[in-house]
C-alpha positions as a printed NumPy array, in Angstrom:
array([[ 34.822,   8.403,  14.244],
       [ 35.719,   5.238,  12.329],
       [ 32.821,   4.101,  10.158],
       [ 32.495,   0.53 ,   9.1  ],
       [ 32.419,  -0.043,   5.333],
       [ 29.089,  -1.423,   4.141],
       [ 29.448,  -3.204,   0.787],
       [ 26.757,  -2.915,  -1.883],
       [ 24.353,  -5.839,  -1.825],
       [ 23.765,  -8.073,  -4.798],
       [ 20.07 ,  -8.393,  -5.767],
       [ 20.003, -11.95 ,  -4.4  ],
       [ 21.533, -10.902,  -1.077],
       [ 19.148,  -7.965,  -0.822],
       [ 16.163, -10.273,  -1.303],
       [ 17.444, -12.638,   1.382],
       [ 17.972,  -9.741,   3.803],
       [ 14.438,  -8.5  ,   3.189],
       [ 13.138, -12.042,   3.673],
       [ 14.912, -12.261,   7.03 ],
       [ 13.307,  -8.987,   8.128],
       [  9.896, -10.211,   6.95 ],
       [ 10.374, -13.441,   8.918],
       [ 10.501, -11.312,  12.058],
       [  7.211,  -9.741,  10.99 ],
       [  5.836, -13.247,  10.495],
       [  6.722, -14.137,  14.081],
       [  5.21 , -10.896,  15.359],
       [  2.003, -11.548,  13.438],
       [  1.814, -14.995,  14.971],
       [  2.471, -13.887,  18.548],
       [  0.055, -10.958,  18.269],
       [ -2.851, -12.641,  16.498],
       [ -2.809, -16.287,  17.569],
       [ -4.683, -15.338,  20.753],
       [ -7.703, -14.343,  18.653],
       [ -8.195, -17.831,  17.242],
       [ -7.519, -19.491,  20.598],
       [ -9.456, -17.079,  22.808],
       [-11.975, -19.681,  24.081],
       [ -9.097, -22.101,  24.785],
       [ -7.233, -19.432,  26.756],
       [-10.382, -18.507,  28.681],
       [-11.224, -22.109,  29.553],
       [ -7.697, -22.939,  30.728],
       [ -6.731, -19.715,  32.523],
       [-10.181, -18.754,  33.867],
       [-11.817, -22.137,  34.543],
       [-14.193, -20.993,  37.272],
       [-15.435, -17.981,  35.341],
       [-15.716, -20.04 ,  32.158],
       [-17.85 , -22.625,  33.94 ],
       [-20.23 , -19.873,  35.135],
       [-20.309, -17.842,  31.906],
       [-18.243, -18.648,  28.789],
       [-19.259, -15.287,  27.298],
       [-17.876, -13.275,  30.21 ],
       [-14.751, -15.466,  30.329],
       [-14.108, -14.879,  26.607],
       [-14.524, -11.141,  27.124],
       [-12.067, -11.242,  30.057],
       [ -9.563, -13.264,  28.018],
       [ -9.564, -10.361,  25.56 ],
       [ -7.437,  -8.582,  28.167],
       [ -4.517, -10.741,  26.952],
       [ -4.776,  -8.993,  23.592],
       [ -4.961,  -5.604,  25.276],
       [ -1.929,  -6.394,  27.469],
       [  0.244,  -7.168,  24.443],
       [ -0.986,  -4.017,  22.726],
       [ -0.185,  -1.87 ,  25.759],
       [  3.322,  -3.348,  25.774],
       [  3.731,  -2.104,  22.206],
       [  2.439,   1.345,  23.185],
       [  4.973,   1.629,  26.012],
       [  7.923,  -0.017,  24.282],
       [  7.819,   1.553,  20.826],
       [  8.617,   5.187,  21.68 ],
       [ 10.817,   4.321,  24.652],
       [ 13.116,   1.894,  22.849],
       [ 13.172,   3.957,  19.638],
       [ 14.191,   7.139,  21.448],
       [ 16.844,   5.429,  23.574],
       [ 18.356,   3.247,  20.842],
       [ 18.383,   5.463,  17.731],
       [ 22.215,   5.606,  17.836],
       [ 22.684,   1.853,  18.111],
       [ 23.741,  -0.151,  15.046],
       [ 20.473,  -1.294,  13.537],
       [ 21.361,  -4.939,  12.958],
       [ 22.515,  -5.425,  16.553],
       [ 19.396,  -3.691,  17.822],
       [ 17.207,  -5.995,  15.723],
       [ 18.936,  -9.043,  17.221],
       [ 18.341,  -7.785,  20.771],
       [ 14.68 ,  -7.146,  19.995],
       [ 14.157, -10.596,  18.476],
       [ 15.813, -12.205,  21.507],
       [ 13.367, -10.297,  23.731],
       [ 10.447, -11.569,  21.634],
       [ 11.668, -15.129,  22.052],
       [ 11.961, -14.864,  25.827],
       [  8.598, -13.107,  26.23 ],
       [  6.776, -15.659,  24.092],
       [  8.31 , -18.631,  25.924],
       [  7.265, -17.051,  29.222],
       [  3.717, -16.602,  27.869],
       [  3.52 , -20.329,  27.164],
       [  4.915, -21.513,  30.492],
       [  3.51 , -19.238,  33.204],
       [  0.648, -20.843,  35.16 ],
       [ -1.894, -18.105,  35.968],
       [ -3.994, -15.591,  34.072],
       [ -2.318, -12.627,  35.791],
       [  1.196, -13.861,  35.055],
       [  0.36 , -14.593,  31.415],
       [ -1.034, -11.058,  31.094],
       [  2.279,  -9.733,  32.434],
       [  4.22 , -11.915,  29.97 ],
       [  2.083, -10.696,  27.066],
       [  2.831,  -7.1  ,  28.1  ],
       [  6.576,  -7.827,  28.144],
       [  6.383,  -9.655,  24.802],
       [  4.792,  -6.563,  23.26 ],
       [  7.549,  -4.152,  24.304],
       [  9.913,  -4.768,  21.322],
       [  7.116,  -4.901,  18.699],
       [  7.072,  -1.278,  17.535],
       [ 10.826,  -0.813,  17.721],
       [ 11.386,  -3.937,  15.61 ],
       [  9.028,  -2.818,  12.868],
       [ 10.391,   0.725,  12.997],
       [ 14.046,  -0.247,  12.72 ],
       [ 13.347,  -3.04 ,  10.212],
       [ 11.372,  -0.6  ,   8.042],
       [ 14.329,   1.816,   7.989],
       [ 16.709,  -1.02 ,   7.09 ],
       [ 14.379,  -2.253,   4.346],
       [ 13.954,   1.261,   2.923],
       [ 17.746,   1.64 ,   2.867],
       [ 18.158,  -1.678,   1.035],
       [ 15.464,  -0.825,  -1.531],
       [ 16.687,   2.675,  -2.29 ],
       [ 15.123,   6.138,  -2.714],
       [ 11.457,   6.615,  -3.54 ],
       [ 10.36 ,   3.243,  -2.202],
       [  9.753,   3.864,   1.482],
       [  6.145,   2.754,   1.342],
       [  7.102,  -0.454,  -0.435],
       [  9.934,  -1.044,   2.035],
       [  7.501,  -0.675,   4.932],
       [  5.068,  -3.008,   3.151],
       [  7.745,  -5.668,   2.621],
       [  8.546,  -5.78 ,   6.326],
       [  4.85 ,  -5.799,   7.186],
       [  4.285,  -8.561,   4.622],
       [  5.621, -11.033,   7.17 ],
       [  2.882,  -9.997,   9.561],
       [  0.145, -10.223,   6.94 ],
       [  1.384, -13.546,   5.525],
       [  1.408, -14.847,   9.092],
       [ -2.337, -14.333,   9.042],
       [ -2.616, -16.483,   5.916],
       [ -0.327, -19.327,   6.961],
       [  1.069, -18.954,  10.462],
       [ -1.921, -17.91 ,  12.555],
       [ -4.392, -20.458,  11.098],
       [ -1.806, -23.255,  11.312],
       [ -0.759, -22.4  ,  14.856],
       [ -4.406, -21.928,  15.842],
       [ -5.142, -25.45 ,  14.614],
       [ -2.078, -26.73 ,  16.466],
       [ -3.34 , -25.046,  19.635],
       [ -6.824, -26.521,  19.183],
       [ -5.566, -30.098,  18.843],
       [ -2.829, -29.824,  21.507],
       [ -2.961, -26.754,  23.759],
       [ -2.528, -23.019,  23.468],
       [  0.787, -23.371,  25.345],
       [  2.223, -25.542,  22.556],
       [  1.024, -22.908,  20.093],
       [  3.052, -20.199,  21.811],
       [  6.134, -22.43 ,  21.924],
       [  5.795, -22.811,  18.143],
       [  5.768, -19.014,  17.853],
       [  8.911, -18.816,  19.984],
       [ 10.617, -21.211,  17.549],
       [  9.816, -18.791,  14.703],
       [ 11.557, -16.004,  16.604],
       [ 14.596, -18.208,  17.205],
       [ 14.797, -18.87 ,  13.451],
       [ 14.472, -15.119,  12.822],
       [ 17.43 , -14.422,  15.088],
       [ 19.611, -16.77 ,  13.044],
       [ 18.351, -15.367,   9.721],
       [ 19.041, -11.744,  10.677],
       [ 22.462, -12.63 ,  12.086],
       [ 23.554, -14.236,   8.817],
       [ 21.621, -12.376,   6.108],
       [ 21.068,  -8.744,   7.118],
       [ 24.093,  -6.514,   6.444],
       [ 25.605,  -4.226,   9.032],
       [ 23.812,  -0.899,   9.222],
       [ 24.954,   1.889,  11.5  ],
       [ 22.59 ,   3.785,  13.71 ],
       [ 22.223,   7.533,  13.468],
       [ 25.326,   8.97 ,  15.193],
       [ 23.656,  12.36 ,  15.556],
       [ 20.531,  10.987,  17.19 ],
       [ 19.7  ,  12.007,  20.732],
       [ 16.653,  11.325,  22.825],
       [ 15.85 ,  15.028,  22.74 ],
       [ 15.966,  15.131,  18.939],
       [ 13.84 ,  12.01 ,  18.584],
       [ 11.27 ,  13.301,  21.059],
       [ 11.042,  16.548,  19.104],
       [  8.629,  14.72 ,  16.796],
       [  6.006,  14.942,  19.546],
       [  6.062,  18.723,  19.211],
       [  4.528,  18.463,  15.721],
       [  0.771,  18.684,  15.308],
       [  0.804,  16.509,  12.201],
       [  2.633,  13.729,  14.049],
       [ -0.063,  13.645,  16.72 ],
       [ -2.798,  13.656,  14.092],
       [ -1.196,  10.737,  12.243],
       [ -0.825,   8.792,  15.497],
       [ -4.436,   9.427,  16.465],
       [ -5.67 ,   8.399,  13.014],
       [ -4.002,   5.037,  13.552],
       [ -5.   ,   4.656,  17.197],
       [ -8.673,   5.503,  16.783],
       [ -9.379,   4.324,  13.272],
       [ -7.46 ,   1.071,  13.503],
       [ -9.274,   0.101,  16.691],
       [-12.147,  -1.058,  14.51 ],
       [-10.088,  -3.882,  13.074],
       [ -9.069,  -5.236,  16.465],
       [-12.549,  -4.87 ,  17.904],
       [-13.666,  -7.399,  15.284],
       [-10.566,  -9.569,  15.05 ],
       [-10.149, -10.124,  18.792],
       [-13.515, -11.887,  18.97 ],
       [-13.464, -13.536,  15.548],
       [-13.542, -17.063,  17.003],
       [-16.8  , -16.726,  18.981],
       [-18.278, -14.698,  16.1  ],
       [-17.721, -17.693,  13.806],
       [-19.047, -20.299,  16.237],
       [-21.844, -18.417,  18.016],
       [-23.194, -16.038,  15.341],
       [-22.519, -17.741,  12.008],
       [-23.015, -21.112,  13.752],
       [-19.994, -22.797,  12.171],
       [-17.816, -25.307,  14.007],
       [-14.485, -24.48 ,  15.684],
       [-12.706, -26.177,  12.775],
       [-13.923, -23.369,  10.502],
       [-12.126, -20.694,  12.562],
       [ -8.732, -21.31 ,  10.855],
       [-10.472, -20.989,   7.471],
       [-11.823, -17.569,   8.432],
       [ -8.379, -16.563,   9.695],
       [ -6.901, -17.517,   6.312],
       [ -9.471, -15.329,   4.553],
       [ -8.632, -12.379,   6.821],
       [ -4.926, -13.016,   6.25 ],
       [ -5.266, -13.061,   2.456],
       [ -7.106,  -9.758,   2.64 ],
       [ -4.397,  -8.309,   4.886],
       [ -1.597,  -9.477,   2.598],
       [ -3.148,  -8.03 ,  -0.555],
       [ -4.098,  -4.822,   1.233],
       [ -0.603,  -4.394,   2.643],
       [  1.127,  -4.564,  -0.731],
       [ -1.42 ,  -2.325,  -2.456],
       [ -1.32 ,   0.107,   0.462],
       [  2.478,   0.349,   0.237],
       [  2.332,   0.955,  -3.523],
       [ -0.358,   3.647,  -3.301],
       [  1.309,   5.32 ,  -0.291],
       [  4.382,   6.027,  -2.439],
       [  2.083,   7.903,  -4.828],
       [ -0.525,   9.655,  -2.667],
       [ -0.404,   9.147,   1.075],
       [ -3.472,  11.109,   2.135],
       [ -5.504,   9.86 ,  -0.817],
       [ -4.681,   6.315,   0.259],
       [ -5.794,   6.988,   3.83 ],
       [ -9.177,   8.354,   2.758],
       [ -9.767,   5.591,   0.209],
       [ -9.058,   2.762,   2.614],
       [-11.043,   4.349,   5.436],
       [-14.033,   4.476,   3.101],
       [-13.608,   0.807,   2.239],
       [-13.208,   0.011,   5.933],
       [-16.563,   1.625,   6.752],
       [-18.274,  -0.365,   3.992],
       [-16.705,  -3.628,   5.18 ],
       [-17.611,  -3.147,   8.851],
       [-21.192,  -2.207,   7.986],
       [-21.505,  -5.245,   5.734],
       [-20.211,  -7.612,   8.402],
       [-22.532,  -6.187,  11.051],
       [-25.529,  -6.816,   8.794],
       [-24.572, -10.214,   7.327],
       [-22.42 , -12.003,   9.929],
       [-25.121, -14.663,  10.342],
       [-24.383, -15.946,   6.826],
       [-21.238, -17.761,   5.729],
       [-20.935, -15.714,   2.515],
       [-21.361, -12.434,   4.388],
       [-18.855, -13.458,   7.047],
       [-16.152, -14.522,   4.574],
       [-16.655, -11.653,   2.144],
       [-16.636,  -8.861,   4.662],
       [-13.867, -10.16 ,   6.951],
       [-11.729, -10.311,   3.794],
       [-12.52 ,  -6.636,   3.08 ],
       [-11.925,  -5.661,   6.713],
       [ -8.48 ,  -7.279,   6.637],
       [ -7.735,  -5.688,   3.251],
       [ -8.734,  -2.137,   4.233],
       [ -7.105,  -2.188,   7.672],
       [ -3.829,  -3.585,   6.366],
       [ -3.731,  -1.118,   3.459],
       [ -4.052,   1.736,   5.964],
       [ -0.96 ,   0.666,   7.911],
       [  1.84 ,   1.476,   5.399],
       [  0.007,   4.66 ,   4.411],
       [ -0.111,   5.88 ,   8.022],
       [  3.516,   4.887,   8.636],
       [  4.682,   6.689,   5.489],
       [  2.695,   9.736,   6.571],
       [  4.436,   9.688,   9.945],
       [  7.851,   9.505,   8.304],
       [  6.862,  12.459,   6.097],
       [  5.904,  14.72 ,   8.995],
       [  8.418,  13.66 ,  11.671],
       [ 11.404,  15.631,  10.386],
       [ 14.699,  14.25 ,  11.718],
       [ 12.986,  11.891,  14.164],
       [ 12.785,   9.036,  11.669],
       [ 13.557,   6.16 ,  14.043],
       [ 10.902,   7.272,  16.484],
       [  8.374,   7.937,  13.714],
       [  8.885,   4.514,  12.171],
       [  8.427,   2.786,  15.535],
       [  5.721,   4.846,  17.16 ],
       [  3.264,   4.104,  14.357],
       [  2.962,   0.601,  15.775],
       [  2.372,   2.045,  19.219],
       [ -0.582,   4.004,  17.858],
       [ -1.96 ,   0.993,  15.967],
       [ -1.688,  -1.154,  19.061],
       [ -3.332,   1.512,  21.153],
       [ -6.155,   0.944,  18.697],
       [ -5.705,  -2.786,  19.307],
       [ -6.091,  -2.329,  23.067],
       [ -8.992,   0.098,  22.66 ],
       [-10.853,  -2.111,  20.182],
       [-10.374,  -5.273,  22.24 ],
       [-11.398,  -3.496,  25.441],
       [-14.525,  -1.831,  24.045],
       [-15.524,  -4.964,  22.153],
       [-15.209,  -6.986,  25.342],
       [-17.268,  -4.435,  27.267],
       [-20.159,  -4.641,  24.793],
       [-20.058,  -8.455,  24.798],
       [-19.959,  -8.65 ,  28.594],
       [-22.899,  -6.211,  28.694],
       [-24.961,  -8.704,  26.716],
       [-25.002,  -7.063,  23.285],
       [-23.631, -10.165,  21.556],
       [-20.638, -11.036,  19.428],
       [-21.688,  -8.761,  16.555],
       [-21.493,  -5.689,  18.812],
       [-17.703,  -5.235,  18.408],
       [-18.322,  -4.641,  14.705],
       [-20.523,  -1.657,  15.579],
       [-17.805,  -0.506,  17.993],
       [-15.338,  -0.59 ,  15.102],
       [-17.664,   1.371,  12.872],
       [-18.082,   3.992,  15.591],
       [-14.292,   4.329,  15.93 ],
       [-13.93 ,   4.978,  12.197],
       [-15.778,   8.298,  12.447],
       [-13.176,  10.158,  14.563],
       [-10.399,   8.504,  12.517],
       [-11.774,  10.018,   9.334],
       [-12.344,  13.382,  11.049],
       [ -8.708,  13.444,  12.168],
       [ -7.532,  12.667,   8.625],
       [ -9.629,  15.562,   7.29 ],
       [ -8.11 ,  17.853,   9.93 ],
       [ -4.58 ,  16.813,   8.947],
       [ -5.287,  17.482,   5.277],
       [ -6.819,  20.916,   5.957],
       [ -3.852,  21.955,   8.106],
       [ -1.46 ,  20.733,   5.434],
       [ -3.206,  22.775,   2.762],
       [ -3.195,  25.856,   4.987],
       [  0.505,  25.19 ,   5.67 ],
       [  0.118,  25.761,   9.402],
       [  3.694,  26.023,  10.763],
       [  4.764,  23.275,  13.129],
       [  5.601,  24.463,  16.645],
       [  9.016,  23.691,  18.048],
       [  9.274,  21.372,  21.017],
       [  9.922,  23.205,  24.237],
       [ 13.506,  22.81 ,  25.498],
       [ 14.062,  19.887,  27.842]])
């Protein structure tokens, strides 16, 4: 087999390549989270009859758009990662970004609630595979011993999107329409395509990868535990974040113009948490998971008790964003530690588990709101989901200390 020569990158070129990868994360953060700030706008436009009868029920139903995107991630991440592990990573990234662009444009143009749900599902399909492959490329560029920081750098685009992109695009959607907001997101993906094409160096895929080898990761108990920690525990963040807009306007009694401010506060927390989580994950993965889960519980409890006050709202949504985002690189690094040779799948499927939490949190939060428990009730849902997340982390640690041997995957 003829292998293409990959020249060493200069520090400046390496930084530009990492920036291009992070720009993709920025676009993903925008397309995933902009619905939260524009949820009432989406409900009013796509469900006008239901909104006229009951804005609360319409807002809860519009939360299905968040769940649809998340389910797309759950389906797409393992499927694409297992099928495409051999493909050259740069070319695969370009295909994934093109798919994001098309899916986001479709989301902005389709006329009905059902069709937009379908478009959001399609737009979510490349999410996990992009982050998985981009994390492997970033780790390769950064060098040995810095996997957690490489993951965090790619995820930094997503967290910074919550500081700059999501609030800005939310404001744009409020003063124009949510459809214009999604077209702006599509433009970010188009810019990402160009940046990756010109700045990211060629990287080969894994020539020895097969679907069977990648799927072998699912025969490991520790892989399932890590996935469940993310899926269950992380649901608490999305239970709160999905309904952040009506929480601000209906519970704290602030105007719609204050929603972008709250989104900035969440985004700053996410950005700081992401970088600290990547740094601590390179030093003690399980210790990081337990520490940030503890902080997450404190933050959710605080928000549930003080959401009626501006200080309580801002302080505790900052901590929720910080703790949840710090958990992400720790969980992804843990998956890469326990997945053996199935690194492409492990790097991608983490985002499937987190978005399963996204779908679960948005769904359960919407159920409690529709049942009449109010816009604070998703915070209690999130707190409830933390308990099994922590229990699963304890189980993983106990099995690790007992050195329980991993079973082999049955032949397929």
